[in-house]
């Protein structure tokens, strides 16, 4: 068994420091844990702690949205002699790159163990029926969400999986070694969690709960987010029929709760398309993070000519030059071309401090990709063209053209959100835009920490 997972799971609660007082509580005995989960607040606090872990810098607060995965997708200019260059060159043997990759791996399992600790007690009868469904449904959805991204990062390229053991799907808190699972086992556990989360959340989501905990649903693993994760999951395992089914369920079912952002929203500087957030994290210090990472001298940037090529000269696209991308003063080489998506002083209050993790726009792309019937995909393409004011000629798009459209949209739409690298890996693309390194297993499969104990086959 793997040493890191053993240490994490034997710790029971590893929520970190610097937050609310209860986050520093680490029950060391079963009695203390039973006391924590003897009230509804104990469950709520623990689940809140999971969301806090997800938005840490080493996970979705920066590394897996703006930084690591974006450098892997070649989205930022890099310096060959600095950390950015080592990441962009897929030099996973570099000690600094290893450290980042190891921290992601460890923090994912830290987060999962807190979910599992809650699930270990959730059937103790403390929660009312609706609160039970809400909390257990969210917890199972979060466990699946984390395991899916572990798979997308450290698992094999879809279609190249074998029957060998690869990663642990951690389903319980235990001082015993956790089993390392095969692809088939891992996928089955992940699908089971998603199915249970869907069943638990469906009714309670639609009727609602008269409780302050049932608020800001876009920042929580809600029912529609679970459905969207299922669409992403099925696409990852190459089940296009099921992926399309769930993507369409989201598109057709969300109503006014979530909707495609329109050009006027971008004109009003809602650059993160907040109405589309099926699941996002609220990061209270996002302005500090983004000012340093993007907007101050030395922040990340991209070459104007490359972005112009990405948008294919489409001057009407609301995401292009002078809109989502702007020239800022500063830097040793003059003005910098910068993504404005997270510029907090530009955003309205309601759209500040939000990092999207899964959006309605992705559901459209999945539904489009998974159908080769133009009667199905053409209306969806037209909706996206309107939503982003694109002038592309996509009338009567053939299968190859619509697939190219989808591929490019993952770059245009999710720049700074960490999604493009996963698409390269999922398709096992041999060509990575703006890179001279061909796509391969050594590029797409991030190494698990070297401190892992090798397991017996």
XYZ file of C-alpha atoms in Angstrom:
457
model
C 0.000 0.000 0.000
C 1.031 3.553 -0.515
C 2.729 5.290 2.400
C 1.172 8.717 1.803
C -2.371 7.388 1.792
C -1.677 5.369 4.925
C -0.456 8.410 6.847
C -3.341 10.540 5.622
C -6.031 8.034 6.499
C -4.573 7.263 9.904
C -4.775 10.977 10.719
C -8.593 10.970 10.561
C -9.069 14.751 10.339
C -6.416 16.847 8.610
C -8.245 20.067 7.858
C -5.310 22.446 8.237
C -4.984 25.694 10.168
C -5.774 29.328 9.804
C -9.560 29.020 9.465
C -12.333 28.688 12.018
C -11.437 27.192 15.388
C -13.222 23.943 14.653
C -10.867 23.378 11.720
C -8.041 22.875 14.198
C -9.863 20.101 16.008
C -8.395 16.693 15.170
C -10.294 14.020 17.093
C -7.840 11.245 17.914
C -10.254 8.705 19.324
C -13.546 7.211 18.259
C -15.205 8.782 21.290
C -14.097 12.281 20.279
C -15.303 11.707 16.729
C -18.660 10.440 17.965
C -18.988 13.621 20.013
C -18.213 15.796 16.992
C -20.913 14.081 14.951
C -23.481 14.057 17.746
C -24.992 17.292 16.405
C -26.055 18.589 13.023
C -23.466 21.362 13.304
C -20.700 18.782 13.515
C -21.657 17.447 10.097
C -22.075 20.931 8.631
C -18.706 22.084 9.950
C -16.887 19.041 8.628
C -18.420 19.431 5.179
C -17.553 23.126 5.209
C -13.980 22.098 5.972
C -13.939 19.992 2.823
C -14.930 22.994 0.707
C -12.221 25.039 2.402
C -9.642 22.398 1.466
C -10.816 22.395 -2.148
C -10.177 26.112 -2.520
C -6.658 25.981 -1.070
C -3.869 27.237 -3.336
C -2.519 23.723 -3.847
C -5.856 22.575 -5.290
C -8.476 24.718 -7.043
C -7.569 28.044 -5.455
C -4.690 28.305 -7.911
C -2.658 25.217 -8.837
C -5.339 23.216 -10.676
C -7.142 26.157 -12.230
C -4.686 28.938 -13.084
C -1.226 27.491 -12.674
C -0.003 23.893 -13.060
C -2.589 22.616 -15.515
C -2.414 25.844 -17.526
C 1.351 25.622 -17.931
C 0.904 21.993 -18.980
C -1.535 23.193 -21.646
C 1.051 25.810 -22.788
C -1.331 28.626 -21.912
C 1.306 30.894 -20.366
C 4.636 32.160 -21.600
C 7.395 30.386 -19.689
C 11.082 30.769 -18.938
C 13.105 27.656 -19.724
C 15.420 28.215 -16.748
C 12.618 28.738 -14.205
C 9.877 26.608 -12.681
C 7.396 27.706 -15.353
C 9.728 26.349 -18.017
C 10.230 23.019 -16.282
C 6.474 22.516 -16.013
C 5.874 23.567 -19.604
C 8.584 21.140 -20.731
C 6.881 18.318 -18.772
C 10.023 17.840 -16.685
C 8.395 15.865 -13.908
C 11.807 14.823 -12.561
C 12.613 18.393 -11.580
C 12.439 18.579 -7.786
C 10.315 21.737 -7.710
C 7.840 20.314 -10.204
C 7.747 17.063 -8.229
C 6.925 19.013 -5.092
C 3.901 20.689 -6.699
C 2.616 17.417 -8.151
C 3.137 15.616 -4.833
C 1.275 18.338 -2.932
C -1.724 18.044 -5.245
C -1.827 14.286 -4.772
C -1.487 14.498 -0.995
C -4.008 17.308 -0.570
C -6.593 15.455 -2.631
C -6.365 12.470 -0.297
C -6.345 14.810 2.712
C -9.640 16.191 1.459
C -11.083 12.763 0.749
C -10.298 11.484 4.228
C -12.400 14.271 5.721
C -15.278 13.309 3.443
C -14.886 9.683 4.489
C -14.807 10.582 8.152
C -18.162 12.344 7.742
C -19.613 9.421 5.777
C -18.483 7.048 8.491
C -20.946 8.738 10.881
C -23.661 10.064 8.588
C -26.006 7.126 9.271
C -25.962 7.645 13.057
C -29.492 9.085 13.102
C -28.576 12.634 14.096
C -29.651 14.312 10.862
C -33.208 14.948 9.738
C -34.241 13.166 6.544
C -33.731 16.140 4.228
C -30.479 17.265 5.858
C -29.224 13.682 5.696
C -29.870 13.546 1.961
C -28.269 16.931 1.431
C -25.103 16.319 3.428
C -24.542 12.722 2.362
C -25.315 13.570 -1.271
C -22.853 16.452 -1.294
C -20.194 14.361 0.431
C -20.493 11.492 -2.040
C -20.457 13.937 -4.948
C -17.327 15.611 -3.586
C -15.600 12.272 -3.079
C -16.328 11.347 -6.685
C -15.254 14.786 -7.939
C -11.869 14.522 -6.212
C -11.282 10.956 -7.352
C -12.150 11.881 -10.938
C -9.520 14.602 -11.005
C -6.989 12.248 -9.417
C -7.756 9.900 -12.294
C -7.509 12.676 -14.865
C -4.090 13.676 -13.534
C -2.401 10.476 -12.350
C -4.384 7.773 -14.137
C -3.699 6.263 -17.550
C -4.714 7.818 -20.841
C -8.307 6.705 -21.524
C -8.203 3.768 -23.880
C -4.732 2.713 -22.729
C -5.760 1.378 -19.319
C -4.759 -2.155 -18.332
C -5.850 -4.548 -15.600
C -2.926 -3.477 -13.389
C -3.442 -1.631 -10.118
C -3.082 2.127 -10.478
C -4.691 4.348 -7.786
C -6.595 3.949 -4.541
C -10.266 4.852 -4.465
C -10.397 5.748 -0.767
C -13.846 4.902 0.609
C -13.250 4.684 4.343
C -11.142 5.949 7.208
C -8.897 3.166 8.359
C -5.570 2.556 10.028
C -5.182 -0.416 7.719
C -3.546 -0.155 4.333
C -6.009 1.000 1.715
C -6.196 -1.230 -1.376
C -4.848 0.034 -4.672
C -7.451 -0.424 -7.378
C -7.466 -1.344 -11.019
C -9.088 0.912 -13.614
C -12.236 -1.228 -13.619
C -12.530 -1.190 -9.821
C -11.829 2.535 -9.580
C -14.368 3.404 -12.282
C -17.023 1.245 -10.633
C -16.548 2.935 -7.243
C -16.631 6.387 -8.834
C -19.806 5.661 -10.764
C -21.449 4.220 -7.639
C -20.716 7.391 -5.656
C -22.125 9.571 -8.421
C -25.264 7.459 -8.738
C -25.905 7.604 -4.998
C -25.245 11.340 -4.878
C -27.676 11.917 -7.738
C -30.411 9.888 -6.041
C -29.944 11.628 -2.685
C -29.807 15.176 -3.997
C -32.486 15.128 -6.686
C -35.561 15.496 -4.507
C -34.102 17.707 -1.824
C -32.509 20.020 -4.406
C -35.763 20.606 -6.216
C -37.939 21.222 -3.182
C -35.296 23.010 -1.118
C -34.657 23.145 2.624
C -35.573 25.977 4.959
C -32.082 26.228 6.391
C -29.230 28.722 5.943
C -27.023 25.795 4.967
C -29.095 25.415 1.810
C -27.764 28.599 0.202
C -25.245 29.588 -2.464
C -25.839 26.301 -4.225
C -23.456 27.207 -7.046
C -20.639 27.037 -4.458
C -21.645 23.570 -3.326
C -21.815 20.106 -4.864
C -25.467 20.479 -5.821
C -27.644 18.113 -7.853
C -26.883 19.748 -11.206
C -23.169 19.736 -10.440
C -23.340 15.993 -9.791
C -25.094 15.485 -13.121
C -22.421 17.572 -14.836
C -19.632 15.585 -13.187
C -21.318 12.436 -14.478
C -21.236 13.833 -18.016
C -17.528 14.659 -17.604
C -16.868 11.231 -16.095
C -18.606 9.288 -18.865
C -16.784 11.280 -21.518
C -13.494 10.483 -19.768
C -14.149 6.734 -19.843
C -15.211 7.018 -23.498
C -18.893 6.297 -22.970
C -20.169 9.015 -25.285
C -23.768 7.847 -25.163
C -23.992 8.298 -21.388
C -21.946 11.497 -21.522
C -24.387 13.013 -23.999
C -27.345 11.816 -21.944
C -26.206 13.583 -18.789
C -24.985 16.689 -20.560
C -28.422 17.075 -22.144
C -30.152 16.432 -18.822
C -28.261 19.390 -17.405
C -28.862 21.630 -20.426
C -32.570 20.830 -20.541
C -33.190 20.710 -16.806
C -31.460 23.659 -15.135
C -34.053 26.200 -16.239
C -33.319 29.730 -15.027
C -31.130 28.560 -12.145
C -28.140 28.306 -14.483
C -27.980 29.710 -18.008
C -25.460 30.570 -20.702
C -23.925 33.986 -20.211
C -24.616 36.379 -23.080
C -22.587 39.181 -24.712
C -24.195 41.791 -22.459
C -22.830 39.952 -19.430
C -19.295 40.268 -20.766
C -19.928 43.923 -21.601
C -20.836 44.290 -17.925
C -17.474 42.652 -17.106
C -18.843 39.373 -15.834
C -15.796 37.723 -17.354
C -16.159 34.499 -15.395
C -19.640 33.823 -16.821
C -21.090 33.491 -13.331
C -24.568 32.441 -14.477
C -23.031 29.243 -15.861
C -21.345 28.064 -12.670
C -22.728 24.644 -11.845
C -20.022 24.336 -9.191
C -17.489 26.954 -8.174
C -15.428 27.821 -5.125
C -15.586 31.115 -3.273
C -12.052 32.355 -2.550
C -12.143 35.335 -0.210
C -8.567 36.430 -0.981
C -8.845 35.953 -4.742
C -7.895 39.572 -5.396
C -4.560 39.105 -3.622
C -3.920 35.840 -5.454
C -4.780 37.145 -8.899
C -3.051 40.504 -8.558
C 0.188 38.660 -7.862
C -0.326 35.845 -10.353
C -1.804 37.840 -13.260
C -1.800 41.573 -13.026
C 1.321 42.886 -11.323
C 4.641 43.121 -13.089
C 6.041 39.613 -13.464
C 2.623 37.956 -13.630
C 1.651 35.397 -16.236
C 0.942 36.523 -19.780
C 0.638 35.248 -23.320
C 1.814 36.548 -26.678
C -0.766 38.719 -28.411
C -0.140 37.043 -31.765
C -0.841 33.589 -30.313
C -4.127 34.711 -28.788
C -5.095 36.390 -32.056
C -4.459 33.080 -33.800
C -6.490 31.235 -31.196
C -9.503 33.439 -31.895
C -8.962 33.053 -35.640
C -9.370 36.761 -36.331
C -12.907 36.817 -34.933
C -13.160 40.450 -33.835
C -16.752 40.102 -32.609
C -16.007 37.335 -30.070
C -16.630 38.781 -26.609
C -13.639 36.867 -25.229
C -11.030 38.291 -27.583
C -8.750 41.306 -27.883
C -9.687 44.285 -25.730
C -12.251 42.266 -23.820
C -11.195 39.135 -21.924
C -7.652 39.755 -23.157
C -6.123 43.195 -22.664
C -2.779 44.951 -22.842
C -1.414 46.011 -19.449
C 1.603 48.148 -18.743
C 4.544 46.649 -16.914
C 7.240 44.047 -17.157
C 10.823 44.204 -18.353
C 9.813 43.753 -21.986
C 7.121 46.423 -22.093
C 3.371 45.923 -22.131
C 1.960 42.522 -21.240
C -1.012 40.750 -22.846
C -3.082 39.468 -19.947
C -6.231 37.445 -19.270
C -8.733 39.660 -17.431
C -11.043 36.855 -16.334
C -10.118 37.179 -12.659
C -9.567 40.939 -12.435
C -11.517 41.643 -9.262
C -11.655 45.430 -9.582
C -13.336 44.957 -12.973
C -15.976 42.536 -11.719
C -19.314 43.309 -10.138
C -19.716 42.340 -6.494
C -21.803 39.283 -7.334
C -19.089 37.877 -9.605
C -16.079 38.537 -7.413
C -14.102 35.902 -5.524
C -15.417 33.021 -7.638
C -13.396 30.321 -9.402
C -15.530 28.055 -11.603
C -14.857 24.319 -11.477
C -17.566 23.079 -13.832
C -19.810 25.188 -16.055
C -22.877 24.856 -18.218
C -20.791 25.774 -21.284
C -18.876 22.502 -20.886
C -22.135 20.559 -21.016
C -22.835 22.074 -24.434
C -19.387 21.068 -25.662
C -19.850 17.518 -24.381
C -23.265 17.192 -26.026
C -21.898 18.576 -29.297
C -18.853 16.296 -29.283
C -20.837 13.174 -28.453
C -23.240 13.460 -31.395
C -22.485 13.044 -35.077
C -26.036 13.985 -36.036
C -26.087 17.598 -37.227
C -29.756 17.911 -36.275
C -28.639 17.392 -32.656
C -25.407 19.359 -32.512
C -26.072 22.264 -34.880
C -28.660 24.014 -32.638
C -26.271 23.705 -29.686
C -23.409 25.192 -31.701
C -25.680 28.062 -32.707
C -26.494 28.770 -29.062
C -22.790 29.017 -28.240
C -22.093 31.234 -31.253
C -24.799 33.613 -30.051
C -23.699 33.490 -26.412
C -20.143 34.560 -27.300
C -21.006 36.702 -30.341
C -18.799 34.587 -32.594
C -18.752 35.309 -36.300
C -17.486 31.858 -37.282
C -19.271 30.236 -40.207
C -20.552 27.063 -38.572
C -23.681 26.597 -40.660
C -24.052 22.978 -41.732
C -20.857 22.067 -39.902
C -19.615 18.585 -40.717
C -18.372 16.191 -38.037
C -14.705 17.133 -38.466
C -15.491 20.848 -38.364
C -17.660 20.586 -35.259
C -15.005 18.488 -33.492
C -12.380 21.123 -34.306
C -14.782 23.771 -33.006
C -15.142 21.889 -29.718
C -11.388 21.417 -29.382
C -10.682 25.131 -29.860
C -13.498 26.167 -27.529
C -11.868 24.350 -24.619
C -8.981 26.789 -25.045
C -10.953 29.952 -25.750
C -13.573 29.439 -23.059
C -11.689 27.781 -20.223
C -8.421 29.705 -20.397
C -7.238 30.124 -16.807
C -9.572 27.390 -15.526
C -7.312 24.376 -16.045
C -9.448 22.292 -18.411
C -7.515 22.256 -21.701
C -4.764 19.860 -20.567
C -7.345 17.220 -19.656
C -8.797 17.401 -23.157
C -5.404 16.760 -24.717
C -4.970 13.731 -22.478
C -8.508 12.436 -22.966
C -8.115 12.485 -26.741
C -4.487 11.311 -26.514
C -3.543 14.125 -28.873
C -0.085 13.800 -30.362
C 0.089 17.528 -31.118
C -0.103 20.056 -28.287
C -0.728 23.594 -29.519
C 2.211 25.947 -28.905
C 4.498 23.080 -27.803
C 7.258 21.228 -29.624
C 6.817 18.235 -27.325
C 4.505 15.558 -28.764
C 1.726 14.227 -26.565
C 2.539 10.875 -24.983
C 2.153 8.877 -21.801
C 5.211 10.602 -20.305
C 3.471 13.954 -20.852
C -0.095 13.103 -19.916
C 0.339 10.840 -16.875
C 1.613 12.742 -13.863
C 3.811 10.631 -11.568
C 2.558 9.663 -8.142
C 4.907 10.691 -5.312
C 8.192 8.792 -5.241
C 7.712 8.097 -1.539
C 5.009 5.593 -2.478
C 5.671 2.027 -1.457
C 5.500 -0.222 -4.474
C 2.647 -2.669 -4.272
C 2.546 -6.275 -5.384
C 0.713 -7.027 -8.592
